[in-house]
Amino acid sequence: MNKIVKNDQIVIVSGKDKGRRANVSQVLDNGKLLIQGLNLAKKHQKGNPQAGIPGGIIEKEMPVDASNVMLVNPATDKADRVGFKILEDGKKVRCFKSNGEVVS
């Protein structure tokens, strides 16, 4: 179980986009995340008319390491650390470290 999953709202805590909020669009296997509209890089792309791909300079989302982001706690509206807790029925859930609330 990962601490950050797809569609979580996060805050970037280090790097060029520090302090910006967005949602996670994809979680990669190597512990990195793709975040909607953040950590953009310009890529020079060659066109392919047969596939309908235009050429030129495009902006592409690049991966961010999961250690550089924190989940947003909706109760406090701030970044918060995430831990794990096992409920009475034996189910493992994510919870916020500050107040112990279960992440929805």
PDB file of N, CA, C and O in Angstrom, residues 43-58:
ATOM      1  N   LYS A  43       9.671  19.644 -24.459  1.00  0.00           N
ATOM      2  CA  LYS A  43      10.201  18.510 -25.213  1.00  0.00           C
ATOM      3  C   LYS A  43      10.077  18.844 -26.687  1.00  0.00           C
ATOM      4  O   LYS A  43       9.017  19.254 -27.154  1.00  0.00           O
ATOM      5  N   HIS A  44      11.168  18.676 -27.424  1.00  0.00           N
ATOM      6  CA  HIS A  44      11.165  18.900 -28.862  1.00  0.00           C
ATOM      7  C   HIS A  44      10.726  17.597 -29.529  1.00  0.00           C
ATOM      8  O   HIS A  44      11.442  16.607 -29.470  1.00  0.00           O
ATOM      9  N   GLN A  45       9.554  17.626 -30.126  1.00  0.00           N
ATOM     10  CA  GLN A  45       8.948  16.401 -30.660  1.00  0.00           C
ATOM     11  C   GLN A  45       8.904  16.458 -32.177  1.00  0.00           C
ATOM     12  O   GLN A  45       8.460  17.442 -32.763  1.00  0.00           O
ATOM     13  N   LYS A  46       9.359  15.384 -32.789  1.00  0.00           N
ATOM     14  CA  LYS A  46       9.305  15.281 -34.240  1.00  0.00           C
ATOM     15  C   LYS A  46       7.903  14.844 -34.646  1.00  0.00           C
ATOM     16  O   LYS A  46       7.318  13.965 -34.026  1.00  0.00           O
ATOM     17  N   GLY A  47       7.378  15.461 -35.670  1.00  0.00           N
ATOM     18  CA  GLY A  47       6.026  15.141 -36.120  1.00  0.00           C
ATOM     19  C   GLY A  47       5.955  13.818 -36.849  1.00  0.00           C
ATOM     20  O   GLY A  47       6.935  13.341 -37.419  1.00  0.00           O
ATOM     21  N   ASN A  48       4.761  13.217 -36.828  1.00  0.00           N
ATOM     22  CA  ASN A  48       4.509  11.988 -37.558  1.00  0.00           C
ATOM     23  C   ASN A  48       3.138  12.131 -38.232  1.00  0.00           C
ATOM     24  O   ASN A  48       2.113  11.897 -37.597  1.00  0.00           O
ATOM     25  N   PRO A  49       3.116  12.527 -39.500  1.00  0.00           N
ATOM     26  CA  PRO A  49       1.837  12.772 -40.166  1.00  0.00           C
ATOM     27  C   PRO A  49       0.954  11.532 -40.270  1.00  0.00           C
ATOM     28  O   PRO A  49      -0.269  11.635 -40.252  1.00  0.00           O
ATOM     29  N   GLN A  50       1.556  10.361 -40.363  1.00  0.00           N
ATOM     30  CA  GLN A  50       0.765   9.132 -40.482  1.00  0.00           C
ATOM     31  C   GLN A  50      -0.008   8.836 -39.197  1.00  0.00           C
ATOM     32  O   GLN A  50      -1.119   8.319 -39.237  1.00  0.00           O
ATOM     33  N   ALA A  51       0.574   9.158 -38.050  1.00  0.00           N
ATOM     34  CA  ALA A  51      -0.091   8.923 -36.769  1.00  0.00           C
ATOM     35  C   ALA A  51      -0.864  10.154 -36.307  1.00  0.00           C
ATOM     36  O   ALA A  51      -1.519  10.103 -35.267  1.00  0.00           O
ATOM     37  N   GLY A  52      -0.765  11.247 -37.058  1.00  0.00           N
ATOM     38  CA  GLY A  52      -1.476  12.463 -36.687  1.00  0.00           C
ATOM     39  C   GLY A  52      -0.841  13.223 -35.537  1.00  0.00           C
ATOM     40  O   GLY A  52      -1.506  13.985 -34.847  1.00  0.00           O
ATOM     41  N   ILE A  53       0.461  13.027 -35.321  1.00  0.00           N
ATOM     42  CA  ILE A  53       1.171  13.699 -34.237  1.00  0.00           C
ATOM     43  C   ILE A  53       1.871  14.931 -34.810  1.00  0.00           C
ATOM     44  O   ILE A  53       2.711  14.804 -35.699  1.00  0.00           O
ATOM     45  N   PRO A  54       1.521  16.126 -34.330  1.00  0.00           N
ATOM     46  CA  PRO A  54       2.197  17.318 -34.840  1.00  0.00           C
ATOM     47  C   PRO A  54       3.594  17.461 -34.245  1.00  0.00           C
ATOM     48  O   PRO A  54       3.860  17.000 -33.136  1.00  0.00           O
ATOM     49  N   GLY A  55       4.473  18.098 -34.999  1.00  0.00           N
ATOM     50  CA  GLY A  55       5.814  18.358 -34.505  1.00  0.00           C
ATOM     51  C   GLY A  55       5.867  19.686 -33.790  1.00  0.00           C
ATOM     52  O   GLY A  55       4.938  20.479 -33.839  1.00  0.00           O
ATOM     53  N   GLY A  56       6.964  19.932 -33.097  1.00  0.00           N
ATOM     54  CA  GLY A  56       7.158  21.206 -32.413  1.00  0.00           C
ATOM     55  C   GLY A  56       7.575  21.004 -30.975  1.00  0.00           C
ATOM     56  O   GLY A  56       7.932  19.902 -30.551  1.00  0.00           O
ATOM     57  N   ILE A  57       7.501  22.084 -30.219  1.00  0.00           N
ATOM     58  CA  ILE A  57       7.894  22.046 -28.810  1.00  0.00           C
ATOM     59  C   ILE A  57       6.628  21.866 -27.980  1.00  0.00           C
ATOM     60  O   ILE A  57       5.706  22.666 -28.054  1.00  0.00           O
ATOM     61  N   ILE A  58       6.582  20.785 -27.202  1.00  0.00           N
ATOM     62  CA  ILE A  58       5.426  20.520 -26.347  1.00  0.00           C
ATOM     63  C   ILE A  58       5.871  20.566 -24.881  1.00  0.00           C
ATOM     64  O   ILE A  58       7.060  20.400 -24.584  1.00  0.00           O
TER      65      ILE A  58
END
